[in-house]
Structure formats: C-alpha cells, structure tokens
Coordinates of C-alpha atoms and ligand atoms in Angstrom, one line a residue:
M1 CA 58.1 93.9 103.7
E2 CA 56.6 90.9 105.3
F3 CA 59.4 88.5 106.5
Q4 CA 58.5 85.4 104.4
T5 CA 58.2 87.6 101.3
L6 CA 61.6 89.1 101.9
I7 CA 63.2 85.7 102.3
K8 CA 61.6 84.6 99.0
E9 CA 62.4 87.8 97.2
R10 CA 66.1 87.8 98.1
H11 CA 68.0 86.4 95.2
S12 CA 71.3 87.3 93.7
T13 CA 71.3 90.2 91.2
R14 CA 74.3 90.9 89.0
K15 CA 72.8 93.7 86.8
F16 CA 72.0 97.1 88.3
K17 CA 70.4 100.3 87.1
S18 CA 72.4 103.4 87.3
Q19 CA 69.7 105.0 89.5
E20 CA 71.2 106.4 92.8
I21 CA 70.3 105.0 96.2
P22 CA 68.6 107.6 98.3
E23 CA 70.7 108.6 101.3
E24 CA 67.8 107.7 103.8
T25 CA 67.7 104.2 102.3
L26 CA 71.4 103.8 102.7
Q27 CA 71.2 105.0 106.3
E28 CA 68.5 102.3 107.0
I29 CA 70.9 99.7 105.7
F30 CA 73.7 101.1 107.8
K31 CA 71.5 100.9 110.9
A32 CA 70.7 97.3 110.1
I33 CA 74.4 96.5 109.9
N34 CA 75.0 98.2 113.2
S35 CA 72.2 96.1 114.8
A36 CA 73.8 92.8 113.9
P37 CA 74.8 90.5 116.7
S38 CA 78.5 89.9 117.3
A39 CA 80.7 87.8 119.6
G40 CA 80.9 89.6 123.0
N41 CA 79.1 92.5 121.3
I42 CA 82.5 93.9 120.3
Q43 CA 81.5 94.3 116.6
A44 CA 84.8 93.2 115.1
V45 CA 83.6 94.4 111.7
Q46 CA 84.4 97.4 109.6
V47 CA 82.3 98.3 106.5
F48 CA 83.7 100.4 103.6
A49 CA 81.0 102.0 101.4
A50 CA 82.3 102.9 98.0
K51 CA 80.5 105.3 95.6
K52 CA 83.3 106.7 93.5
P53 CA 83.4 105.1 90.0
E54 CA 87.2 104.7 89.9
L55 CA 87.2 103.0 93.3
K56 CA 84.3 100.7 92.4
K57 CA 86.3 99.7 89.3
Q58 CA 89.3 98.9 91.4
I59 CA 87.1 96.8 93.7
A60 CA 85.6 94.9 90.8
S61 CA 89.1 94.3 89.4
A62 CA 90.2 92.9 92.8
C63 CA 87.2 90.6 92.5
F64 CA 88.8 88.9 89.5
G65 CA 87.1 91.3 87.1
Q66 CA 83.5 90.7 88.1
N67 CA 82.6 94.0 86.4
F68 CA 79.0 94.1 87.3
I69 CA 80.1 95.2 90.8
A70 CA 81.2 98.6 89.4
Q71 CA 77.7 99.1 87.9
A72 CA 76.1 99.2 91.3
P73 CA 75.8 102.8 92.7
V74 CA 77.1 101.7 96.1
V75 CA 79.5 98.8 96.9
L76 CA 79.9 97.7 100.5
V77 CA 83.1 95.8 101.5
F78 CA 82.8 94.0 104.8
C79 CA 86.0 93.4 106.7
A80 CA 86.8 91.4 109.8
N81 CA 88.9 93.0 112.5
L82 CA 90.8 89.9 113.4
K83 CA 93.1 91.6 116.0
E84 CA 90.2 93.2 117.8
S85 CA 88.4 89.8 118.3
E86 CA 91.7 88.1 119.1
R87 CA 92.4 90.5 122.0
L88 CA 89.3 89.1 123.8
Y89 CA 88.9 85.6 122.4
K90 CA 92.5 84.6 121.4
E91 CA 92.7 82.1 118.5
R92 CA 89.0 81.5 118.3
G93 CA 88.4 85.3 117.9
K94 CA 90.9 85.5 115.1
T95 CA 89.9 82.4 113.2
L96 CA 86.2 82.3 113.8
Y97 CA 84.4 85.0 115.6
A98 CA 85.6 88.1 113.6
I99 CA 84.7 86.4 110.3
Q100 CA 81.3 85.5 111.7
D101 CA 80.8 89.1 112.9
A102 CA 81.5 90.4 109.4
S103 CA 79.3 87.7 107.8
I104 CA 76.3 88.4 110.0
A105 CA 76.6 92.1 109.4
A106 CA 76.7 91.5 105.6
T107 CA 73.7 89.3 105.8
F108 CA 71.8 92.0 107.7
A109 CA 72.8 94.5 105.1
W110 CA 71.5 92.3 102.2
L111 CA 68.2 91.6 103.9
A112 CA 67.8 95.3 104.8
A113 CA 68.6 96.2 101.2
V114 CA 65.9 93.9 99.9
N115 CA 63.4 95.3 102.4
E116 CA 64.2 98.8 100.8
G117 CA 63.5 97.5 97.3
L118 CA 67.2 97.0 96.4
S119 CA 69.1 94.0 95.3
S120 CA 72.6 92.6 95.8
V121 CA 74.8 89.6 95.6
W122 CA 77.4 88.2 98.0
V123 CA 80.8 88.4 96.3
G124 CA 83.4 86.2 98.0
A125 CA 85.8 85.7 95.2
F126 CA 88.5 88.3 95.4
N127 CA 92.2 88.8 95.9
D128 CA 92.7 89.8 99.5
E129 CA 95.7 92.0 98.9
E130 CA 94.2 93.8 95.9
L131 CA 91.0 94.5 97.7
Q132 CA 92.9 95.8 100.8
N133 CA 94.8 98.1 98.5
A134 CA 91.7 99.4 96.8
I135 CA 89.9 100.2 100.1
G136 CA 93.1 101.3 101.9
S137 CA 92.8 99.0 104.8
E138 CA 94.8 96.0 106.2
L139 CA 91.6 94.4 107.7
Q140 CA 90.6 91.0 106.4
P141 CA 88.0 91.3 103.6
V142 CA 85.1 88.9 104.0
A143 CA 82.4 89.9 101.5
V144 CA 81.7 92.5 98.9
L145 CA 78.0 93.5 98.4
P146 CA 77.2 95.7 95.4
L147 CA 73.9 97.5 96.2
G148 CA 71.4 98.9 93.7
F149 CA 68.1 98.6 91.9
A150 CA 67.9 95.4 89.9
D151 CA 68.0 95.7 86.2
E152 CA 67.1 92.0 85.7
K153 CA 64.6 89.6 87.2
P154 CA 66.7 87.5 89.6
R155 CA 66.8 83.8 88.8
K156 CA 65.4 81.5 91.5
T157 CA 68.0 79.0 92.5
P158 CA 67.4 75.4 93.6
R159 CA 68.1 74.2 97.1
K160 CA 68.8 70.8 98.8
S161 CA 65.8 69.2 100.5
L162 CA 65.3 70.1 104.1
K163 CA 66.0 66.4 104.9
E164 CA 69.5 66.8 103.4
I165 CA 70.5 69.8 105.5
I166 CA 68.6 69.4 108.7
K167 CA 69.1 66.4 110.9
E168 CA 66.7 66.2 113.8
I169 CA 68.7 64.6 116.6
Ligands
FMN1 C1 80.3 82.9 100.5 C2 79.7 83.3 99.1 C3 80.5 83.6 98.1 C4 79.9 84.0 96.9 N1 80.8 84.5 95.9 C5 80.2 84.9 94.7 C6 81.0 85.6 93.8 O1 82.2 85.8 93.9 N2 80.4 86.0 92.6 C7 79.1 85.8 92.4 O2 78.6 86.3 91.3 N3 78.3 85.2 93.3 C8 78.8 84.8 94.5 N4 78.0 84.3 95.4 C9 76.5 84.2 95.2 C10 76.0 82.7 95.1 O3 76.5 82.2 93.8 C11 74.5 82.7 95.2 O4 74.2 83.3 96.5 C12 74.0 81.3 95.1 O5 74.1 80.8 93.8 C13 72.5 81.2 95.5 O6 71.7 82.1 94.7 P1 70.8 83.1 95.3 O7 71.6 84.1 96.1 O8 70.1 83.8 94.2 O9 69.8 82.4 96.3 C14 78.5 83.9 96.7 C15 77.7 83.5 97.7 C16 78.3 83.2 99.0 C17 77.3 82.9 100.1

C-alpha cells in the first residue's frame, strides 16, 4: 500500500470478523516487528501472540473487560524487558528506552497489519498483574493489539491543528 494511503487508512477498529489471518500475513507482521529500531539495538521487547479463545478472553478481561479484543483472531501483547535495557542504560533504560522499544515495535506491527489489509486498535488500559498472569510473563506489558479483518468501517478521528502540536523553533 502506498505510504500516505496507509497513514490515512489506519484507524482504530473494535469490531472484527472471525476470519482467520493467513500464516504468511502474520509472518509479515512479525518481520516488521523485528525490524523496528530500538535503543542500542538490544530490542528490549517481547511479543506474545495469542490465538487460543480462552487465553484471548483472559487478556480481554485483564483489559477491564474490553471484550472486542477476544473477537480478533490474533491478539498481540507487547512487553518491555525493563531489566534488559537497565543492564546497558541503567535508570534511563528501565524507565524510558524499554517502553519506547516496545511502543515502536507495536507501531510497526499496526502499520504492517494495515498494509496487509487488517485492522487493529492500540489497547493501553489494562491491569498489569492480570495481564502478566494471562500471558505467563513478568515482563512489563505496554500495549495490546488485537489483529483481524475489520467488521466495521473505522471512524475518522479529529486531530489538533499542526500549529498546536508542532513548534518550529
Ligand atoms: C496509548 C494508547 C492507549 C489506548 N488505549 C485504548 C484502550 O484501552 N481501548 C481502546 O478502545 N482504545 C484505546 N486507544 C485507541 C485510541 O482511543 C485511538 O487511537 C484514538 O482515539 C485515535 O483514533 P484512531 O486510532 O482511529 O486514529 C489507545 C491509544 C493509545 C495510543
């Protein structure tokens, strides 16, 4: 997909078809995740890909009952490996870089998904401990991305003016 089209097409979807995601498509998204930049190139990110219905329900429940998450055929949970980044970058690694590594990886995944004709939404509202229990990891969860074919036309959302967010100095 042409880049500007992709940027315009990407909007949050919270309704998914039950249609499976082809394995090759999923692999393209995984490759995009692995190509994301990271602090010192240490990739302090771990991604959990959930397909089992029971597990997806647990994840949705950890996200304060955002049940649309469990509808998606695949749910990605992006976690920051705070300790790995801390080893190299001390406090800054733990508080900033690992979270950024995971966020950039999630952004790449979302854009790659749209490029493959899929939709998603960034879910940031969750209970850390419940989500960690669901995925069986002590890593810091940063974002949950349900992936699937949209079963709704995504709503275009407004933005601030460029003047408000960009200050040429
Ligand atoms: C950090 C972050 C956390 C978010 N958390 C949630 C969430 O928990 N549930 C949800 O439905 N949408 C969530 N969103 C999606 C935003 O509401 C959405 O991206 C925003 O309204 C802009 O709409 P658009 O993605 O269609 O452009 C989150 C987005 C971001 C970036």
